[in-house]
Amino acid sequence: MHFDPANKAFFESLTNFKPLMNERFLEGIKHIVPSVPVFEEFLTHVRRHLLLHPHFFDARTTLANAMAQFAFNTGYILDVTDEETEQLQHLGTSDEDLAIFSCYKPLHERGITPDDLGTRPAIKELIRTQVEAPNRLKNTPIISLTAIDTQSTAVQEMYESFPYPTWKTISPELEAKRWHQAKRNQEMEGHLADRKIKILIAGCGTGEEAISFAAIFPRAEVLAIDLSRNSLAYAIQKAQECGIENIQFRHADILKLEHFPERFDYIVSSGVLHHMVDPFLGWGILRGLLAANGLMKIALYSRLAHRHILKAQAVAKAHGYTDIKVFRKASPMLLDPETRQSLFMLGDCYHLNMYKDMLFHVQDHVFSIQDIAAMLQTLKLKFNGFQLNTTVNENYSKQYRYDLNQTDLDNWNDFEIKNPDTFRSMYMFWCQASS
Ligand SMILES: C[S@@+](CC[C@H](N)C(=O)[O-])C[C@H]1O[C@@H](n2cnc3c(N)ncnc32)[C@H](O)[C@@H]1O
């Protein structure tokens, strides 16, 4: 992102890259994506030099190996000039050239297969992540539970094209430990601990939440469904890596579960209903699957906290942008400083697919607390509380000290108007069957 035009000339003039050849930097960019525009701009130039000026580097393959992991992890979000595109055509098939190529595109596009692992030790890590792991996902068998409704196909296609979110690792033991230590989770979900309950994760995506719940409630039977087979494949692989066995992952559409015979003690649906044509219809179907006194955890976009995203979406639409990369590059010039600032502090801005999910989704809705209150009432669900960091709960209790349980949605509406970023990471709340 060219927030400061002076950066470009400075980064272009760099010729000494020795300081980057240290373990911390190389390992760091393999695993971490800082939410810092100028760092991204710096890496864009380092990659450009790697391709165009080989004589600046002593250990080009080593740096390219790390840079290629960064490129893969960010969905190839870095800008590419015409000069780079032209130069890519001239790369050969040496390990060094393949490492440089994979800073721009995945290696399978150069005909590399898992069989090359044994013969190319200098780029074996890249072959593992860019060729072998995606191959394994493609071959993961997925069991179907329902058909997919035509209303859901646009969203299904979107998440087939990129399993979301592409998380790396969690520790089941740590998840369970953290849950036991968090007072809020105990208050809301403690009554379900150590019981043989049934949990439905509706729209499990790539499985992080499902795996976490399966670890927290080891005696539970977890059913995790999603529209996207590719996301489910990712989730299945991760569950195997984590040694989690109490989840069944199934290909299914919430809309087709209306007559499903099972009832669930706990239903979790995070960031899913707001991507349905009619979120209320989806929520109603899930409500029908809830056991008597069953618990639900729902997460929905807040209109107020989403205001900068809504603004950026409106700007992209008004200017007719359809290519996400082109819009991202132009956005610093198009967006007002406040919108630009608040977007670029979000981690989702630094991964192409996350960015697409945030700004160019095929379908999303936003809500207010009043909308949620109305839906809860119609669905006969009792509001049990938001999941927030404790500072917010403390601030709330200073202002509304008589609402001891913090469940008065009129107060929360008032609180959100005064603090519009409260629900930046969605309205995440528990509710319970009330009759
Ligand atoms: C933004 S992702 C969230 C994934 C996961 N809940 C999480 O928080 O990481 C939304 C997911 O909902 C799934 N989804 C959307 N509509 C659905 C439906 N009607 N039935 C099942 N899954 C659905 C999508 O396929 C996608 O994987």
PDB file of N, CA and C and ligand atoms in Angstrom, residues 146-149 151-153 155-160 162-167 201-210 225-229 231-232 250-257 268-277 282 286 299 301 357 361 363 426 428, ligand 1:
ATOM      1  N   THR A 146     -27.132 -33.804   3.346  1.00  0.00           N
ATOM      2  CA  THR A 146     -28.317 -33.262   2.664  1.00  0.00           C
ATOM      3  C   THR A 146     -27.914 -32.760   1.272  1.00  0.00           C
ATOM      4  N   ALA A 147     -28.938 -32.478   0.475  1.00  0.00           N
ATOM      5  CA  ALA A 147     -28.684 -31.775  -0.788  1.00  0.00           C
ATOM      6  C   ALA A 147     -28.397 -30.311  -0.458  1.00  0.00           C
ATOM      7  N   ILE A 148     -27.981 -29.542  -1.460  1.00  0.00           N
ATOM      8  CA  ILE A 148     -27.731 -28.104  -1.256  1.00  0.00           C
ATOM      9  C   ILE A 148     -28.842 -27.334  -1.968  1.00  0.00           C
ATOM     10  N   ASP A 149     -29.463 -26.425  -1.238  1.00  0.00           N
ATOM     11  CA  ASP A 149     -30.558 -25.621  -1.793  1.00  0.00           C
ATOM     12  C   ASP A 149     -30.013 -24.654  -2.855  1.00  0.00           C
ATOM     13  N   GLN A 151     -30.772 -21.715  -3.293  1.00  0.00           N
ATOM     14  CA  GLN A 151     -30.507 -20.414  -2.631  1.00  0.00           C
ATOM     15  C   GLN A 151     -29.064 -20.313  -2.124  1.00  0.00           C
ATOM     16  N   SER A 152     -28.450 -21.469  -1.870  1.00  0.00           N
ATOM     17  CA  SER A 152     -27.127 -21.458  -1.215  1.00  0.00           C
ATOM     18  C   SER A 152     -25.971 -21.608  -2.194  1.00  0.00           C
ATOM     19  N   THR A 153     -26.259 -21.785  -3.501  1.00  0.00           N
ATOM     20  CA  THR A 153     -25.152 -22.170  -4.394  1.00  0.00           C
ATOM     21  C   THR A 153     -24.109 -21.064  -4.593  1.00  0.00           C
ATOM     22  N   VAL A 155     -23.052 -18.857  -2.430  1.00  0.00           N
ATOM     23  CA  VAL A 155     -22.166 -18.858  -1.252  1.00  0.00           C
ATOM     24  C   VAL A 155     -21.320 -20.144  -1.243  1.00  0.00           C
ATOM     25  N   GLN A 156     -21.945 -21.249  -1.614  1.00  0.00           N
ATOM     26  CA  GLN A 156     -21.192 -22.503  -1.671  1.00  0.00           C
ATOM     27  C   GLN A 156     -20.004 -22.362  -2.630  1.00  0.00           C
ATOM     28  N   GLU A 157     -20.264 -21.823  -3.825  1.00  0.00           N
ATOM     29  CA  GLU A 157     -19.186 -21.672  -4.817  1.00  0.00           C
ATOM     30  C   GLU A 157     -18.062 -20.808  -4.269  1.00  0.00           C
ATOM     31  N   MET A 158     -18.462 -19.741  -3.569  1.00  0.00           N
ATOM     32  CA  MET A 158     -17.436 -18.841  -3.032  1.00  0.00           C
ATOM     33  C   MET A 158     -16.515 -19.590  -2.056  1.00  0.00           C
ATOM     34  N   TYR A 159     -17.115 -20.368  -1.134  1.00  0.00           N
ATOM     35  CA  TYR A 159     -16.287 -21.051  -0.137  1.00  0.00           C
ATOM     36  C   TYR A 159     -15.632 -22.324  -0.675  1.00  0.00           C
ATOM     37  N   GLU A 160     -16.112 -22.834  -1.819  1.00  0.00           N
ATOM     38  CA  GLU A 160     -15.367 -23.922  -2.469  1.00  0.00           C
ATOM     39  C   GLU A 160     -14.082 -23.349  -3.056  1.00  0.00           C
ATOM     40  N   PHE A 162     -12.321 -20.919  -1.928  1.00  0.00           N
ATOM     41  CA  PHE A 162     -11.310 -20.740  -0.869  1.00  0.00           C
ATOM     42  C   PHE A 162     -11.877 -21.138   0.484  1.00  0.00           C
ATOM     43  N   PRO A 163     -11.341 -22.251   1.018  1.00  0.00           N
ATOM     44  CA  PRO A 163     -11.737 -22.643   2.368  1.00  0.00           C
ATOM     45  C   PRO A 163     -11.381 -21.503   3.321  1.00  0.00           C
ATOM     46  N   TYR A 164     -12.320 -21.124   4.167  1.00  0.00           N
ATOM     47  CA  TYR A 164     -12.119 -19.958   5.024  1.00  0.00           C
ATOM     48  C   TYR A 164     -12.487 -20.294   6.459  1.00  0.00           C
ATOM     49  N   PRO A 165     -11.746 -19.899   7.446  1.00  0.00           N
ATOM     50  CA  PRO A 165     -10.442 -19.261   7.371  1.00  0.00           C
ATOM     51  C   PRO A 165      -9.338 -20.317   7.308  1.00  0.00           C
ATOM     52  N   THR A 166      -8.191 -19.982   6.709  1.00  0.00           N
ATOM     53  CA  THR A 166      -7.104 -20.964   6.603  1.00  0.00           C
ATOM     54  C   THR A 166      -6.221 -20.877   7.852  1.00  0.00           C
ATOM     55  N   TRP A 167      -6.720 -21.411   8.927  1.00  0.00           N
ATOM     56  CA  TRP A 167      -5.975 -21.379  10.188  1.00  0.00           C
ATOM     57  C   TRP A 167      -4.919 -22.475  10.187  1.00  0.00           C
ATOM     58  N   ILE A 201     -22.510 -27.831  14.951  1.00  0.00           N
ATOM     59  CA  ILE A 201     -21.797 -26.632  14.485  1.00  0.00           C
ATOM     60  C   ILE A 201     -22.322 -26.380  13.073  1.00  0.00           C
ATOM     61  N   ALA A 202     -23.144 -25.350  12.931  1.00  0.00           N
ATOM     62  CA  ALA A 202     -23.842 -25.102  11.662  1.00  0.00           C
ATOM     63  C   ALA A 202     -23.055 -24.088  10.841  1.00  0.00           C
ATOM     64  N   GLY A 203     -22.387 -24.563   9.788  1.00  0.00           N
ATOM     65  CA  GLY A 203     -21.492 -23.699   9.005  1.00  0.00           C
ATOM     66  C   GLY A 203     -20.127 -23.718   9.667  1.00  0.00           C
ATOM     67  N   CYS A 204     -19.501 -24.904   9.698  1.00  0.00           N
ATOM     68  CA  CYS A 204     -18.252 -25.058  10.479  1.00  0.00           C
ATOM     69  C   CYS A 204     -17.040 -24.527   9.736  1.00  0.00           C
ATOM     70  N   GLY A 205     -17.191 -24.196   8.431  1.00  0.00           N
ATOM     71  CA  GLY A 205     -16.030 -23.720   7.672  1.00  0.00           C
ATOM     72  C   GLY A 205     -14.890 -24.714   7.756  1.00  0.00           C
ATOM     73  N   THR A 206     -13.717 -24.229   8.109  1.00  0.00           N
ATOM     74  CA  THR A 206     -12.518 -25.071   8.140  1.00  0.00           C
ATOM     75  C   THR A 206     -12.287 -25.728   9.510  1.00  0.00           C
ATOM     76  N   GLY A 207     -13.292 -25.677  10.374  1.00  0.00           N
ATOM     77  CA  GLY A 207     -13.322 -26.559  11.531  1.00  0.00           C
ATOM     78  C   GLY A 207     -12.705 -26.096  12.836  1.00  0.00           C
ATOM     79  N   GLU A 208     -12.176 -24.886  12.886  1.00  0.00           N
ATOM     80  CA  GLU A 208     -11.464 -24.475  14.104  1.00  0.00           C
ATOM     81  C   GLU A 208     -12.378 -24.511  15.331  1.00  0.00           C
ATOM     82  N   GLU A 209     -13.568 -23.935  15.140  1.00  0.00           N
ATOM     83  CA  GLU A 209     -14.499 -23.864  16.272  1.00  0.00           C
ATOM     84  C   GLU A 209     -14.985 -25.266  16.665  1.00  0.00           C
ATOM     85  N   ALA A 210     -15.281 -26.087  15.659  1.00  0.00           N
ATOM     86  CA  ALA A 210     -15.770 -27.446  15.929  1.00  0.00           C
ATOM     87  C   ALA A 210     -14.726 -28.227  16.721  1.00  0.00           C
ATOM     88  N   ILE A 225     -21.387 -29.221  10.124  1.00  0.00           N
ATOM     89  CA  ILE A 225     -21.815 -29.237   8.713  1.00  0.00           C
ATOM     90  C   ILE A 225     -21.369 -27.971   7.992  1.00  0.00           C
ATOM     91  N   ASP A 226     -21.229 -28.095   6.697  1.00  0.00           N
ATOM     92  CA  ASP A 226     -20.915 -26.919   5.881  1.00  0.00           C
ATOM     93  C   ASP A 226     -21.294 -27.185   4.429  1.00  0.00           C
ATOM     94  N   LEU A 227     -21.460 -26.066   3.682  1.00  0.00           N
ATOM     95  CA  LEU A 227     -21.771 -26.151   2.248  1.00  0.00           C
ATOM     96  C   LEU A 227     -20.538 -26.501   1.431  1.00  0.00           C
ATOM     97  N   SER A 228     -19.368 -26.150   1.961  1.00  0.00           N
ATOM     98  CA  SER A 228     -18.147 -26.230   1.157  1.00  0.00           C
ATOM     99  C   SER A 228     -17.378 -27.514   1.441  1.00  0.00           C
ATOM    100  N   ARG A 229     -17.264 -28.354   0.418  1.00  0.00           N
ATOM    101  CA  ARG A 229     -16.518 -29.615   0.562  1.00  0.00           C
ATOM    102  C   ARG A 229     -15.041 -29.331   0.819  1.00  0.00           C
ATOM    103  N   SER A 231     -13.748 -26.753   2.369  1.00  0.00           N
ATOM    104  CA  SER A 231     -13.570 -26.341   3.770  1.00  0.00           C
ATOM    105  C   SER A 231     -13.656 -27.564   4.679  1.00  0.00           C
ATOM    106  N   LEU A 232     -14.597 -28.456   4.362  1.00  0.00           N
ATOM    107  CA  LEU A 232     -14.747 -29.660   5.190  1.00  0.00           C
ATOM    108  C   LEU A 232     -13.486 -30.526   5.121  1.00  0.00           C
ATOM    109  N   ARG A 250     -19.892 -33.254   7.984  1.00  0.00           N
ATOM    110  CA  ARG A 250     -20.812 -33.653   6.910  1.00  0.00           C
ATOM    111  C   ARG A 250     -21.104 -32.482   5.974  1.00  0.00           C
ATOM    112  N   HIS A 251     -21.277 -32.824   4.697  1.00  0.00           N
ATOM    113  CA  HIS A 251     -21.647 -31.821   3.699  1.00  0.00           C
ATOM    114  C   HIS A 251     -23.161 -31.631   3.795  1.00  0.00           C
ATOM    115  N   ALA A 252     -23.612 -30.446   4.142  1.00  0.00           N
ATOM    116  CA  ALA A 252     -25.053 -30.233   4.321  1.00  0.00           C
ATOM    117  C   ALA A 252     -25.378 -28.753   4.281  1.00  0.00           C
ATOM    118  N   ASP A 253     -26.650 -28.489   4.007  1.00  0.00           N
ATOM    119  CA  ASP A 253     -27.155 -27.113   3.963  1.00  0.00           C
ATOM    120  C   ASP A 253     -28.123 -26.919   5.123  1.00  0.00           C
ATOM    121  N   ILE A 254     -27.932 -25.868   5.890  1.00  0.00           N
ATOM    122  CA  ILE A 254     -28.852 -25.564   7.000  1.00  0.00           C
ATOM    123  C   ILE A 254     -30.294 -25.556   6.486  1.00  0.00           C
ATOM    124  N   LEU A 255     -30.483 -25.026   5.287  1.00  0.00           N
ATOM    125  CA  LEU A 255     -31.840 -24.903   4.739  1.00  0.00           C
ATOM    126  C   LEU A 255     -32.513 -26.258   4.523  1.00  0.00           C
ATOM    127  N   LYS A 256     -31.721 -27.312   4.444  1.00  0.00           N
ATOM    128  CA  LYS A 256     -32.291 -28.642   4.201  1.00  0.00           C
ATOM    129  C   LYS A 256     -32.415 -29.456   5.492  1.00  0.00           C
ATOM    130  N   LEU A 257     -32.242 -28.804   6.625  1.00  0.00           N
ATOM    131  CA  LEU A 257     -32.300 -29.550   7.897  1.00  0.00           C
ATOM    132  C   LEU A 257     -33.652 -29.418   8.581  1.00  0.00           C
ATOM    133  N   VAL A 268     -24.149 -24.099  17.533  1.00  0.00           N
ATOM    134  CA  VAL A 268     -23.238 -22.968  17.367  1.00  0.00           C
ATOM    135  C   VAL A 268     -23.211 -22.584  15.888  1.00  0.00           C
ATOM    136  N   SER A 269     -23.404 -21.298  15.607  1.00  0.00           N
ATOM    137  CA  SER A 269     -23.335 -20.856  14.210  1.00  0.00           C
ATOM    138  C   SER A 269     -22.696 -19.467  14.169  1.00  0.00           C
ATOM    139  N   SER A 270     -21.423 -19.454  13.801  1.00  0.00           N
ATOM    140  CA  SER A 270     -20.642 -18.200  13.853  1.00  0.00           C
ATOM    141  C   SER A 270     -20.353 -17.687  12.461  1.00  0.00           C
ATOM    142  N   GLY A 271     -20.801 -16.476  12.199  1.00  0.00           N
ATOM    143  CA  GLY A 271     -20.469 -15.854  10.918  1.00  0.00           C
ATOM    144  C   GLY A 271     -21.091 -16.560   9.734  1.00  0.00           C
ATOM    145  N   VAL A 272     -22.238 -17.177   9.929  1.00  0.00           N
ATOM    146  CA  VAL A 272     -22.849 -18.002   8.882  1.00  0.00           C
ATOM    147  C   VAL A 272     -24.197 -17.433   8.434  1.00  0.00           C
ATOM    148  N   LEU A 273     -25.073 -17.184   9.419  1.00  0.00           N
ATOM    149  CA  LEU A 273     -26.447 -16.767   9.075  1.00  0.00           C
ATOM    150  C   LEU A 273     -26.452 -15.484   8.242  1.00  0.00           C
ATOM    151  N   HIS A 274     -25.504 -14.575   8.505  1.00  0.00           N
ATOM    152  CA  HIS A 274     -25.510 -13.308   7.748  1.00  0.00           C
ATOM    153  C   HIS A 274     -25.075 -13.493   6.293  1.00  0.00           C
ATOM    154  N   HIS A 275     -24.659 -14.716   5.936  1.00  0.00           N
ATOM    155  CA  HIS A 275     -24.336 -14.987   4.526  1.00  0.00           C
ATOM    156  C   HIS A 275     -25.467 -15.775   3.837  1.00  0.00           C
ATOM    157  N   MET A 276     -26.588 -15.926   4.508  1.00  0.00           N
ATOM    158  CA  MET A 276     -27.709 -16.650   3.874  1.00  0.00           C
ATOM    159  C   MET A 276     -28.647 -15.631   3.217  1.00  0.00           C
ATOM    160  N   VAL A 277     -29.406 -16.083   2.203  1.00  0.00           N
ATOM    161  CA  VAL A 277     -30.346 -15.170   1.538  1.00  0.00           C
ATOM    162  C   VAL A 277     -31.290 -14.594   2.589  1.00  0.00           C
ATOM    163  N   GLY A 282     -32.853 -19.238   8.162  1.00  0.00           N
ATOM    164  CA  GLY A 282     -31.816 -20.168   8.611  1.00  0.00           C
ATOM    165  C   GLY A 282     -31.820 -20.322  10.122  1.00  0.00           C
ATOM    166  N   LEU A 286     -32.560 -23.688  12.571  1.00  0.00           N
ATOM    167  CA  LEU A 286     -31.681 -24.141  13.665  1.00  0.00           C
ATOM    168  C   LEU A 286     -32.451 -24.174  14.991  1.00  0.00           C
ATOM    169  N   ALA A 299     -23.160 -15.799  15.998  1.00  0.00           N
ATOM    170  CA  ALA A 299     -22.355 -14.589  15.738  1.00  0.00           C
ATOM    171  C   ALA A 299     -22.820 -13.955  14.434  1.00  0.00           C
ATOM    172  N   TYR A 301     -22.816 -10.059  12.002  1.00  0.00           N
ATOM    173  CA  TYR A 301     -22.189  -8.753  11.780  1.00  0.00           C
ATOM    174  C   TYR A 301     -23.025  -7.635  12.405  1.00  0.00           C
ATOM    175  N   ASP A 357     -13.542 -11.993   1.384  1.00  0.00           N
ATOM    176  CA  ASP A 357     -14.649 -12.357   2.270  1.00  0.00           C
ATOM    177  C   ASP A 357     -15.225 -11.113   2.949  1.00  0.00           C
ATOM    178  N   HIS A 361     -17.917 -10.044  -0.722  1.00  0.00           N
ATOM    179  CA  HIS A 361     -18.671 -11.280  -0.511  1.00  0.00           C
ATOM    180  C   HIS A 361     -19.881 -11.311  -1.452  1.00  0.00           C
ATOM    181  N   GLN A 363     -22.702 -12.385  -0.761  1.00  0.00           N
ATOM    182  CA  GLN A 363     -23.927 -12.122  -0.016  1.00  0.00           C
ATOM    183  C   GLN A 363     -23.663 -11.885   1.469  1.00  0.00           C
ATOM    184  N   MET A 426     -17.972  -8.962  15.466  1.00  0.00           N
ATOM    185  CA  MET A 426     -19.349  -9.481  15.406  1.00  0.00           C
ATOM    186  C   MET A 426     -20.077  -9.426  16.771  1.00  0.00           C
ATOM    187  N   MET A 428     -21.480 -11.613  19.232  1.00  0.00           N
ATOM    188  CA  MET A 428     -21.304 -13.026  19.534  1.00  0.00           C
ATOM    189  C   MET A 428     -22.051 -13.267  20.839  1.00  0.00           C
TER     190      MET A 428
HETATM  191  C1  LIG B   1     -17.346 -16.946   7.229  1.00  0.00           C
HETATM  192  S1  LIG B   1     -17.369 -18.679   7.196  1.00  0.00           S
HETATM  193  C2  LIG B   1     -17.372 -19.043   8.937  1.00  0.00           C
HETATM  194  C3  LIG B   1     -16.873 -20.420   9.242  1.00  0.00           C
HETATM  195  C4  LIG B   1     -16.829 -20.796  10.730  1.00  0.00           C
HETATM  196  N1  LIG B   1     -18.119 -20.752  11.360  1.00  0.00           N
HETATM  197  C5  LIG B   1     -15.860 -19.907  11.474  1.00  0.00           C
HETATM  198  O1  LIG B   1     -16.313 -19.075  12.276  1.00  0.00           O
HETATM  199  O2  LIG B   1     -14.647 -20.030  11.260  1.00  0.00           O
HETATM  200  C6  LIG B   1     -19.051 -19.031   6.754  1.00  0.00           C
HETATM  201  C7  LIG B   1     -19.291 -20.515   6.481  1.00  0.00           C
HETATM  202  O3  LIG B   1     -20.702 -20.745   6.493  1.00  0.00           O
HETATM  203  C8  LIG B   1     -20.988 -21.719   5.523  1.00  0.00           C
HETATM  204  N2  LIG B   1     -22.417 -21.603   5.176  1.00  0.00           N
HETATM  205  C9  LIG B   1     -23.054 -20.524   4.673  1.00  0.00           C
HETATM  206  N3  LIG B   1     -24.359 -20.814   4.439  1.00  0.00           N
HETATM  207  C10 LIG B   1     -24.540 -22.094   4.847  1.00  0.00           C
HETATM  208  C11 LIG B   1     -25.657 -22.972   4.837  1.00  0.00           C
HETATM  209  N4  LIG B   1     -26.831 -22.598   4.348  1.00  0.00           N
HETATM  210  N5  LIG B   1     -25.495 -24.232   5.314  1.00  0.00           N
HETATM  211  C12 LIG B   1     -24.282 -24.647   5.774  1.00  0.00           C
HETATM  212  N6  LIG B   1     -23.187 -23.859   5.788  1.00  0.00           N
HETATM  213  C13 LIG B   1     -23.305 -22.597   5.325  1.00  0.00           C
HETATM  214  C14 LIG B   1     -20.050 -21.373   4.391  1.00  0.00           C
HETATM  215  O4  LIG B   1     -19.868 -22.437   3.494  1.00  0.00           O
HETATM  216  C15 LIG B   1     -18.781 -20.985   5.137  1.00  0.00           C
HETATM  217  O5  LIG B   1     -17.908 -22.055   5.307  1.00  0.00           O
END
